[in-house]
Short mmCIF file of C-alpha atoms and ligand atoms in Angstrom, two decimals:
data_model
loop_
_atom_site.label_atom_id
_atom_site.label_comp_id
_atom_site.label_asym_id
_atom_site.label_seq_id
_atom_site.Cartn_x
_atom_site.Cartn_y
_atom_site.Cartn_z
CA MET A 19 -63.36 8.46 -231.96
CA VAL A 20 -63.81 4.68 -233.47
CA ARG A 21 -62.25 2.43 -235.46
CA VAL A 22 -63.22 1.53 -238.54
CA HIS A 23 -63.33 -2.72 -238.70
CA ALA A 24 -64.91 -3.43 -241.56
CA VAL A 25 -66.42 -1.94 -244.48
CA ALA A 26 -69.46 -3.90 -246.50
CA PRO A 27 -68.62 -3.89 -250.61
CA ASP A 28 -71.46 -1.44 -252.45
CA SER A 29 -72.30 0.55 -249.54
CA LEU A 30 -72.12 3.98 -248.72
CA GLY A 31 -68.43 3.04 -246.85
CA ALA A 32 -66.38 2.12 -249.25
CA ALA A 33 -68.08 4.52 -252.18
CA LEU A 34 -66.63 7.18 -249.80
CA GLY A 35 -63.12 4.93 -249.65
CA LEU A 36 -63.07 3.90 -246.37
CA SER A 37 -61.26 1.06 -244.83
CA PRO A 38 -60.69 -0.87 -241.80
CA GLY A 39 -58.09 1.40 -239.99
CA THR A 40 -59.70 4.23 -240.48
CA GLU A 41 -60.72 6.86 -238.30
CA LEU A 42 -64.47 7.87 -237.31
CA VAL A 43 -62.98 11.81 -235.00
CA ALA A 44 -66.13 13.35 -236.07
CA VAL A 45 -69.62 13.96 -237.33
CA ASN A 46 -71.36 17.07 -237.90
CA GLY A 47 -68.33 18.92 -235.81
CA ARG A 48 -69.42 17.02 -233.11
CA ALA A 49 -66.93 14.45 -232.00
CA LEU A 50 -67.78 10.28 -232.37
CA GLU A 51 -67.39 8.44 -229.01
CA ASP A 52 -68.58 4.83 -229.32
CA PHE A 53 -70.80 3.44 -231.66
CA LEU A 54 -74.28 4.89 -230.57
CA ASP A 55 -72.60 7.93 -231.54
CA TRP A 56 -72.28 6.66 -234.67
CA GLU A 57 -75.15 4.84 -235.67
CA PHE A 58 -77.34 7.97 -234.08
CA LEU A 59 -74.96 11.13 -235.40
CA THR A 60 -74.62 9.44 -239.54
CA ALA A 61 -79.00 8.27 -239.47
CA GLU A 62 -79.05 12.10 -240.67
CA GLU A 63 -79.70 12.37 -244.95
CA HIS A 64 -76.66 15.10 -244.35
CA PHE A 65 -74.02 15.70 -242.40
CA MET A 66 -69.86 16.16 -242.95
CA LEU A 67 -67.60 13.34 -242.01
CA HIS A 68 -64.80 13.58 -240.34
CA VAL A 69 -62.34 11.07 -240.66
CA ARG A 70 -58.86 10.13 -240.34
CA SER A 71 -56.99 7.80 -242.42
CA PRO A 72 -54.71 4.12 -241.73
CA ALA A 73 -51.70 6.18 -243.53
CA GLY A 74 -52.41 9.59 -240.82
CA GLU A 75 -54.46 12.11 -243.53
CA GLU A 76 -57.11 13.98 -242.39
CA ILE A 77 -60.34 14.13 -244.75
CA GLU A 78 -63.66 15.83 -243.90
CA TYR A 79 -66.57 14.33 -245.81
CA ASP A 80 -70.19 16.33 -247.67
CA ILE A 81 -72.21 13.33 -247.11
CA GLU A 82 -75.61 13.78 -248.85
CA ARG A 83 -76.40 9.72 -248.90
CA PRO A 84 -79.43 8.40 -251.15
CA GLU A 85 -82.03 6.75 -249.43
CA GLY A 86 -81.51 3.29 -248.50
CA TRP A 87 -78.15 2.92 -248.72
CA GLY A 88 -75.70 2.16 -246.08
CA MET A 89 -72.85 3.57 -245.18
CA GLY A 90 -72.20 -0.22 -244.61
CA VAL A 91 -69.35 0.32 -241.57
CA THR A 92 -68.52 -2.62 -238.90
CA LEU A 93 -66.61 -0.75 -236.08
CA GLU A 94 -63.87 -1.84 -234.26
CA PRO A 95 -65.66 -2.92 -230.54
CA PRO A 96 -66.43 -0.91 -227.84
CA ARG A 97 -64.21 -0.22 -224.74
CA ILE A 98 -66.93 -1.77 -222.40
CA ARG A 99 -68.12 0.05 -218.99
CA ARG A 100 -66.83 -1.88 -216.23
CA CYS A 101 -68.99 -2.45 -212.88
CA ALA A 102 -69.03 -0.53 -210.14
CA ASN A 103 -70.11 -3.16 -208.18
CA HIS A 104 -69.36 -6.05 -205.93
CA CYS A 105 -71.85 -8.58 -205.66
CA ASP A 106 -71.01 -11.97 -203.84
CA PHE A 107 -72.91 -13.62 -206.37
CA CYS A 108 -70.92 -11.85 -208.99
CA PHE A 109 -70.90 -14.76 -212.03
CA VAL A 110 -67.22 -12.93 -212.75
CA ASP A 111 -66.05 -14.39 -209.08
CA GLY A 112 -67.94 -17.76 -209.79
CA ASN A 113 -65.10 -18.45 -213.02
CA PRO A 114 -62.74 -20.95 -212.02
CA GLY A 115 -59.62 -19.72 -212.72
CA GLU A 116 -57.14 -19.69 -216.15
CA LEU A 117 -60.32 -18.93 -218.73
CA ARG A 118 -59.96 -16.81 -221.43
CA ALA A 119 -59.50 -12.94 -220.13
CA PRO A 120 -63.00 -11.31 -221.07
CA LEU A 121 -64.85 -13.96 -219.59
CA TYR A 122 -63.01 -12.26 -216.14
CA ILE A 123 -64.37 -8.63 -217.35
CA ARG A 124 -66.63 -7.31 -215.45
CA ASP A 125 -69.29 -5.28 -217.53
CA ASP A 126 -72.31 -2.46 -216.46
CA ASP A 127 -72.73 -1.48 -219.84
CA TYR A 128 -76.32 0.49 -220.24
CA ARG A 129 -75.07 0.57 -224.16
CA LEU A 130 -74.98 -2.84 -223.94
CA SER A 131 -78.45 -3.05 -222.50
CA PHE A 132 -79.71 -0.95 -225.22
CA ARG A 133 -78.33 -2.66 -227.81
CA TYR A 134 -78.09 -6.79 -226.54
CA GLY A 135 -80.15 -6.00 -223.87
CA ASN A 136 -77.66 -6.94 -221.97
CA PHE A 137 -78.69 -6.23 -217.51
CA ALA A 138 -77.56 -3.67 -216.48
CA THR A 139 -77.75 -1.89 -213.09
CA LEU A 140 -76.89 2.33 -213.75
CA THR A 141 -74.44 2.17 -210.71
CA ASN A 142 -72.59 3.60 -212.86
CA LEU A 143 -73.65 6.20 -215.41
CA LYS A 144 -71.92 9.88 -215.62
CA PRO A 145 -74.53 13.08 -216.53
CA TRP A 146 -73.38 13.12 -220.27
CA ASP A 147 -74.45 8.98 -220.11
CA MET A 148 -77.61 10.23 -218.95
CA GLU A 149 -78.07 12.57 -221.31
CA ARG A 150 -76.91 10.36 -223.92
CA ILE A 151 -80.41 7.21 -222.29
CA ILE A 152 -82.30 10.42 -223.07
CA GLU A 153 -81.09 11.71 -226.35
CA TYR A 154 -80.43 9.43 -228.13
CA ARG A 155 -83.35 7.82 -226.47
CA LEU A 156 -82.32 4.29 -225.95
CA SER A 157 -85.43 2.16 -224.71
CA PRO A 158 -86.35 0.24 -223.68
CA LEU A 159 -82.49 -0.66 -220.99
CA TYR A 160 -82.09 -3.86 -218.94
CA VAL A 161 -81.63 -2.89 -215.75
CA SER A 162 -80.85 -5.45 -211.88
CA VAL A 163 -83.08 -3.38 -209.87
CA HIS A 164 -82.72 -6.85 -207.34
CA ALA A 165 -84.16 -4.48 -204.25
CA THR A 166 -86.11 -1.22 -204.64
CA ASP A 167 -84.80 -0.52 -200.55
CA PRO A 168 -81.78 1.56 -200.75
CA THR A 169 -79.74 -0.08 -198.55
CA VAL A 170 -80.84 -3.71 -198.88
CA ARG A 171 -79.53 -2.89 -202.84
CA ARG A 172 -76.48 -1.14 -201.58
CA TRP A 173 -75.71 -4.26 -199.73
CA LEU A 174 -76.88 -6.68 -202.11
CA LEU A 175 -74.47 -5.09 -205.07
CA ARG A 176 -72.02 -4.09 -202.28
CA ASN A 177 -72.17 -0.38 -203.42
CA PRO A 178 -72.71 2.75 -200.91
CA GLU A 179 -72.32 4.95 -203.73
CA ALA A 180 -74.95 3.28 -205.60
CA PRO A 181 -77.90 5.20 -206.52
CA GLU A 182 -81.21 4.94 -205.82
CA ILE A 183 -83.07 3.50 -207.53
CA VAL A 184 -86.65 4.03 -207.62
CA PRO A 185 -85.86 7.92 -208.48
CA GLN A 186 -83.64 6.71 -210.97
CA LEU A 187 -85.97 5.28 -212.70
CA ARG A 188 -88.45 7.85 -212.18
CA GLY A 189 -86.41 9.88 -214.09
CA PHE A 190 -85.89 8.40 -217.11
CA ALA A 191 -89.17 7.86 -217.30
CA GLU A 192 -90.89 10.88 -217.71
CA ARG A 193 -88.32 11.57 -219.66
CA GLY A 194 -89.47 8.35 -222.19
CA ILE A 195 -87.16 5.46 -221.64
CA ALA A 196 -88.88 2.00 -221.21
CA PHE A 197 -86.98 -0.88 -218.10
CA HIS A 198 -87.37 -3.85 -217.97
CA THR A 199 -85.94 -4.97 -214.91
CA GLN A 200 -85.42 -8.23 -213.62
CA VAL A 201 -84.41 -9.49 -209.50
CA VAL A 202 -82.32 -11.73 -208.84
CA LEU A 203 -83.19 -13.87 -205.87
CA VAL A 204 -81.12 -14.11 -202.96
CA PRO A 205 -82.16 -15.85 -200.00
CA GLY A 206 -82.29 -13.93 -196.18
CA VAL A 207 -81.87 -10.57 -198.68
CA ASN A 208 -84.42 -9.77 -201.23
CA ASP A 209 -86.12 -12.02 -200.95
CA GLY A 210 -89.80 -12.10 -198.21
CA PRO A 211 -91.35 -8.53 -197.42
CA GLU A 212 -88.53 -7.10 -199.47
CA LEU A 213 -89.37 -9.11 -203.09
CA GLU A 214 -93.01 -7.89 -202.20
CA ARG A 215 -92.30 -4.16 -201.57
CA THR A 216 -89.38 -3.84 -204.20
CA LEU A 217 -92.39 -5.30 -206.82
CA GLY A 218 -94.69 -2.85 -204.95
CA ASP A 219 -92.45 0.04 -206.07
CA LEU A 220 -91.91 -1.32 -209.85
CA TYR A 221 -95.91 -1.50 -210.38
CA ALA A 222 -95.90 1.83 -208.88
CA LEU A 223 -94.11 3.17 -211.59
CA GLY A 224 -96.65 2.44 -214.51
CA ALA A 225 -96.07 2.15 -218.19
CA PRO A 226 -92.33 2.58 -218.45
CA ILE A 227 -91.85 -0.85 -216.45
CA LEU A 228 -92.83 -2.74 -219.06
CA SER A 229 -91.77 -6.24 -217.80
CA VAL A 230 -89.55 -7.99 -213.91
CA SER A 231 -88.02 -10.99 -214.20
CA VAL A 232 -87.59 -13.27 -210.43
CA VAL A 233 -84.84 -15.21 -211.02
CA PRO A 234 -83.68 -17.68 -208.30
CA VAL A 235 -79.23 -16.31 -207.74
CA ALA A 236 -77.01 -18.75 -210.02
CA LEU A 237 -74.05 -19.83 -208.05
CA THR A 238 -70.50 -22.04 -208.29
CA GLU A 239 -68.47 -24.13 -206.91
CA PHE A 240 -66.35 -21.15 -207.77
CA SER A 241 -68.82 -18.36 -205.88
CA LYS A 242 -68.55 -17.04 -202.70
CA ILE A 243 -70.29 -19.79 -201.25
CA GLU A 244 -69.49 -18.66 -197.65
CA LYS A 245 -72.00 -15.19 -198.57
CA VAL A 246 -74.53 -16.03 -200.04
CA ARG A 247 -76.11 -19.85 -201.43
CA PRO A 248 -79.00 -20.74 -203.87
CA PRO A 249 -82.58 -20.97 -202.10
CA THR A 250 -84.25 -23.59 -201.40
CA ARG A 251 -87.47 -25.20 -202.61
CA ASP A 252 -89.70 -23.85 -200.41
CA GLU A 253 -88.07 -19.84 -200.50
CA CYS A 254 -88.78 -20.46 -204.54
CA ARG A 255 -92.64 -21.55 -203.63
CA ALA A 256 -92.72 -18.25 -201.40
CA ALA A 257 -91.26 -15.91 -204.57
CA LEU A 258 -93.12 -17.35 -207.02
CA ARG A 259 -96.24 -16.57 -204.82
CA SER A 260 -95.33 -13.01 -204.48
CA VAL A 261 -94.81 -13.56 -208.53
CA ALA A 262 -98.77 -14.41 -208.49
CA HIS A 263 -99.35 -11.58 -206.67
CA TRP A 264 -98.07 -9.57 -208.64
CA SER A 265 -99.00 -11.39 -211.87
CA THR A 266 -102.92 -11.38 -211.10
CA ARG A 267 -103.18 -8.13 -210.35
CA ALA A 268 -101.18 -7.05 -213.22
CA VAL A 269 -103.28 -9.20 -215.27
CA ALA A 270 -106.96 -7.40 -214.06
CA GLU A 271 -105.26 -3.77 -214.30
CA ARG A 272 -103.16 -3.81 -217.54
CA GLY A 273 -104.34 -6.94 -219.56
CA ALA A 274 -101.04 -8.84 -218.84
CA PRO A 275 -98.97 -10.39 -216.60
CA TRP A 276 -95.43 -8.38 -216.10
CA CYS A 277 -94.20 -10.48 -213.72
CA PHE A 278 -92.65 -13.40 -213.97
CA GLY A 279 -90.81 -16.26 -212.49
CA ALA A 280 -87.84 -17.83 -214.48
CA ASP A 281 -88.18 -21.08 -216.10
CA ASP A 282 -85.56 -21.98 -213.29
CA LEU A 283 -87.25 -20.49 -210.75
CA TYR A 284 -90.04 -22.68 -211.25
CA LEU A 285 -87.52 -26.10 -211.88
CA GLN A 286 -86.87 -25.30 -208.15
CA ALA A 287 -89.94 -24.19 -207.13
CA ASP A 288 -90.45 -28.02 -208.49
CA GLU A 289 -93.92 -26.38 -209.91
CA PRO A 290 -95.40 -25.93 -213.39
CA LEU A 291 -94.39 -23.33 -215.97
CA PRO A 292 -97.10 -21.56 -217.37
CA PRO A 293 -98.57 -21.86 -220.47
CA ALA A 294 -96.41 -20.18 -223.14
CA GLU A 295 -99.49 -17.47 -223.54
CA TRP A 296 -98.07 -16.17 -220.28
CA TYR A 297 -95.05 -14.93 -221.58
CA GLY A 298 -96.67 -12.58 -224.23
CA ASP A 299 -93.79 -11.84 -226.30
CA PHE A 300 -91.06 -13.17 -224.69
CA GLU A 301 -89.48 -10.25 -224.06
CA GLN A 302 -87.39 -11.24 -221.43
CA ARG A 303 -86.51 -15.10 -222.30
CA GLU A 304 -82.83 -14.43 -223.03
CA ASN A 305 -83.00 -14.40 -219.25
CA GLY A 306 -84.37 -17.78 -218.60
CA VAL A 307 -87.94 -16.29 -218.69
CA GLY A 308 -90.09 -18.34 -220.67
CA ALA A 309 -87.55 -20.02 -222.80
CA VAL A 310 -88.46 -24.12 -222.63
CA ARG A 311 -92.26 -22.51 -223.67
CA TYR A 312 -90.61 -20.19 -226.30
CA LEU A 313 -88.69 -23.76 -227.75
CA GLN A 314 -92.24 -25.27 -228.07
CA THR A 315 -93.56 -22.47 -229.64
CA ARG A 316 -91.03 -22.58 -231.91
CA ILE A 317 -90.72 -26.33 -232.43
CA ALA A 318 -94.71 -26.31 -232.73
CA ALA A 319 -94.83 -24.10 -235.74
CA ARG A 320 -91.98 -25.88 -237.75
CA ARG A 321 -92.15 -29.39 -236.97
CA ASP A 322 -93.83 -31.00 -239.75
CA ARG A 323 -90.73 -29.68 -242.13
CA TRP A 324 -88.67 -31.17 -241.30
CA ALA A 325 -90.02 -35.42 -241.46
CA ALA A 326 -88.16 -36.12 -243.97
CA ALA A 327 -85.13 -34.64 -242.34
CA ILE A 328 -84.53 -36.66 -239.18
CA ALA A 329 -86.91 -40.56 -239.73
CA GLY A 330 -86.14 -43.27 -238.10
CA LYS A 331 -82.60 -41.31 -237.18
CA ARG A 332 -81.65 -41.17 -233.35
CA VAL A 333 -81.08 -36.92 -232.74
CA GLY A 334 -79.04 -36.71 -229.18
CA VAL A 335 -79.88 -33.74 -227.47
CA VAL A 336 -77.78 -32.73 -225.50
CA THR A 337 -77.74 -30.12 -222.92
CA GLY A 338 -77.60 -28.95 -219.21
CA THR A 339 -78.85 -30.73 -215.80
CA ALA A 340 -81.21 -27.77 -215.55
CA MET A 341 -83.32 -28.58 -219.11
CA ALA A 342 -83.06 -32.03 -219.37
CA PRO A 343 -85.94 -32.82 -217.45
CA LEU A 344 -88.41 -29.77 -219.97
CA MET A 345 -86.77 -31.54 -222.53
CA PRO A 346 -88.98 -34.62 -222.77
CA GLN A 347 -92.34 -32.58 -223.29
CA VAL A 348 -90.62 -30.12 -225.50
CA VAL A 349 -88.95 -33.50 -228.51
CA GLU A 350 -92.72 -35.78 -227.35
CA PRO A 351 -93.87 -33.57 -230.73
CA LEU A 352 -91.61 -33.11 -232.56
CA ALA A 353 -90.53 -37.17 -232.37
CA ALA A 354 -94.46 -37.87 -232.86
CA ALA A 355 -94.45 -35.35 -236.38
CA THR A 356 -90.92 -36.81 -237.66
CA GLY A 357 -90.96 -40.33 -236.62
CA ALA A 358 -87.43 -39.64 -235.53
CA ARG A 359 -86.20 -41.23 -231.82
CA PHE A 360 -85.00 -38.42 -229.48
CA GLU A 361 -82.66 -38.81 -226.85
CA ILE A 362 -82.20 -36.33 -223.81
CA VAL A 363 -78.36 -36.49 -222.66
CA PRO A 364 -78.11 -34.37 -219.78
CA VAL A 365 -74.19 -32.91 -219.29
CA GLU A 366 -72.68 -32.45 -216.03
CA ASN A 367 -70.21 -29.31 -215.92
CA THR A 368 -67.45 -30.62 -215.25
CA LEU A 369 -65.30 -27.22 -215.50
CA PHE A 370 -67.75 -25.38 -213.41
CA GLY A 371 -69.12 -27.94 -210.26
CA PRO A 372 -72.02 -29.95 -210.83
CA SER A 373 -74.68 -26.48 -208.94
CA VAL A 374 -73.89 -24.87 -212.71
CA THR A 375 -76.55 -26.91 -215.10
CA THR A 376 -77.60 -23.94 -217.62
CA ALA A 377 -76.77 -25.64 -220.87
CA GLY A 378 -74.47 -21.94 -222.02
CA LEU A 379 -71.75 -22.67 -219.67
CA LEU A 380 -71.15 -25.84 -220.54
CA PRO A 381 -66.97 -26.65 -221.74
CA GLY A 382 -66.24 -28.58 -224.47
CA ALA A 383 -64.39 -31.18 -222.84
CA ALA A 384 -67.27 -32.15 -220.78
CA PHE A 385 -69.69 -32.71 -224.63
CA HIS A 386 -66.41 -35.56 -225.71
CA ALA A 387 -67.12 -36.95 -222.74
CA ALA A 388 -70.32 -37.50 -222.95
CA LEU A 389 -69.94 -38.52 -226.86
CA VAL A 390 -66.85 -39.76 -227.71
CA ASP A 391 -68.71 -43.20 -227.59
CA ARG A 392 -72.01 -42.74 -228.53
CA ARG A 393 -71.70 -44.82 -232.44
CA ASP A 394 -75.38 -45.43 -231.58
CA LEU A 395 -76.24 -41.40 -232.30
CA ASP A 396 -77.03 -40.28 -235.74
CA LEU A 397 -76.96 -36.85 -235.36
CA ALA A 398 -75.98 -34.49 -231.50
CA LEU A 399 -77.53 -31.13 -231.24
CA LEU A 400 -75.41 -29.06 -228.86
CA PRO A 401 -75.95 -25.89 -227.18
CA ALA A 402 -74.96 -23.07 -229.20
CA GLU A 403 -75.07 -20.75 -225.87
CA ALA A 404 -71.96 -22.78 -225.21
CA VAL A 405 -69.84 -21.38 -227.77
CA ASN A 406 -68.74 -18.16 -228.72
CA ASP A 407 -68.92 -15.71 -231.52
CA ASP A 408 -65.67 -17.52 -232.41
CA LEU A 409 -66.64 -20.75 -231.78
CA LEU A 410 -64.96 -21.84 -228.97
CA PHE A 411 -66.17 -23.42 -225.29
CA ILE A 412 -65.53 -21.64 -222.69
CA ASP A 413 -62.61 -24.25 -222.01
CA ASP A 414 -61.33 -22.74 -225.46
CA LEU A 415 -62.38 -26.16 -226.90
CA ALA A 416 -62.64 -25.49 -230.94
CA ALA A 417 -66.39 -26.05 -231.42
CA ASP A 418 -64.52 -28.14 -235.13
CA THR A 419 -61.57 -29.73 -233.21
CA LEU A 420 -64.88 -31.62 -231.11
CA ALA A 421 -66.71 -32.13 -233.96
CA ALA A 422 -64.28 -33.45 -235.29
CA GLU A 423 -63.47 -35.91 -232.87
CA LEU A 424 -66.85 -36.77 -232.15
CA PRO A 425 -68.32 -40.44 -234.19
CA MET A 426 -71.66 -38.36 -235.02
CA PRO A 427 -72.40 -35.69 -237.00
CA VAL A 428 -72.89 -32.93 -234.39
CA ARG A 429 -75.31 -29.04 -234.86
CA LEU A 430 -75.37 -25.87 -232.68
CA SER A 431 -78.42 -24.82 -232.26
CA TYR A 432 -80.85 -23.08 -229.58
CA ASP A 433 -83.90 -24.36 -231.05
CA PHE A 434 -83.74 -27.33 -232.88
CA VAL A 435 -85.65 -25.05 -235.32
CA ASP A 436 -82.33 -23.93 -236.88
CA ALA A 437 -80.57 -27.32 -236.83
CA LEU A 438 -83.71 -29.42 -238.32
CA GLY A 439 -84.35 -27.40 -240.87
CA ALA A 440 -81.12 -27.69 -243.22
CA GLY A 441 -81.55 -30.54 -245.16
CA GLU A 442 -79.90 -33.86 -244.86
CA GLY A 443 -76.16 -32.97 -243.80
CA GLU A 444 -76.74 -29.51 -244.12
CA GLY A 445 -74.98 -27.16 -241.92
CA GLU A 446 -73.00 -29.42 -239.28
CA TRP A 447 -72.49 -26.47 -236.72
CA LYS A 448 -75.12 -24.22 -237.94
CA GLY A 449 -75.81 -21.46 -234.93
S1 SF4 B 526 -73.52 -5.78 -210.96
FE1 SF4 B 526 -72.85 -7.67 -209.56
S2 SF4 B 526 -72.79 -8.87 -210.53
FE2 SF4 B 526 -72.92 -7.57 -212.11
S3 SF4 B 526 -70.80 -7.57 -213.34
FE3 SF4 B 526 -71.14 -6.13 -210.91
S4 SF4 B 526 -71.06 -7.48 -209.52
FE4 SF4 B 526 -70.68 -8.78 -211.47
#
């Protein structure tokens, strides 16, 4: 059963009288488990819908949907599938105490993998889930492979029950499912020959493996650092040699690189990033793969439109310490095109410790400390990925509370285009 959260005005759902709290029980006699059932089973033009109103009334609708008229129903969030693994490098273990409860949820949910590109391990699939993946063609899925050797993968996941990943991927691939995959690189465990084996096994699965990324393990002061450590510069360089080996082969044989290093892997290896063209459609940019080049591409396409809005201004670009060294190459063309002056403001993570360098995990208090005395800035751009949907930073500081305490206007930005594209004075907290 799924429940209605909201109904858009002028939608078919509103015309039927569906309202928040209505239980969506079944479509064509088939019980609804989650948003996937709802979306796929109501995609037909004609279907029977069984609901239970907030007052408890059972209603059966015989729906003939006029073309182009959507149901307009937003559902309550699904119950998240919990993870069956216990990785030593789990981000949940890396959280300090006393954050908000959702940050301690270990989710491993193939449905969110399909919908949002979250990486899942597929270790908690029931036969019924596998049937749904195939029936609804949930493709592509984003899968954390880490290692194709079953023993190494089970060790990494701390899950002796984890099924073998290669037969699992092959079985889905034979039924039309494709995958973007990742390897979180844990030095001494799945690097070196293990990484070569993993990349070779994934390559051998052919076209259904759309891409693989190699991402250095990310740890905080609170992680199980007695059990897992970050890779050294030389280990990152060795991993990049494996990436180069397989991507060169893929370009020659398949016409596209297929195998990518995360931006962070290049950064930690102290090696230059590949050009933007290397990343194709930037399929794994949300995973930090090609994110810098994507940003540059977006800016290059739009920078002329901003000249008037920010000409002569001093703009603070606030980011984590990982991205800070890369940002000058991003903002220099923007400064040349607009006449604005950009200052990169690297912010150390005061909540997780300085080893956490990504902008998305910076607490509001760290932004506050970095900006509260900066009366010389006309505008500050803050990383939009540092707030959740309710515009709360990870330490629960609200974005508007922070903005009210800072001496300059601030805007949330994923990629500059979203924040600087607005007119002057417009859209503080645009995300
Ligand atoms: S798969 Fe590993 S890293 Fe991901 S949530 Fe589970 S335990 Fe944490």
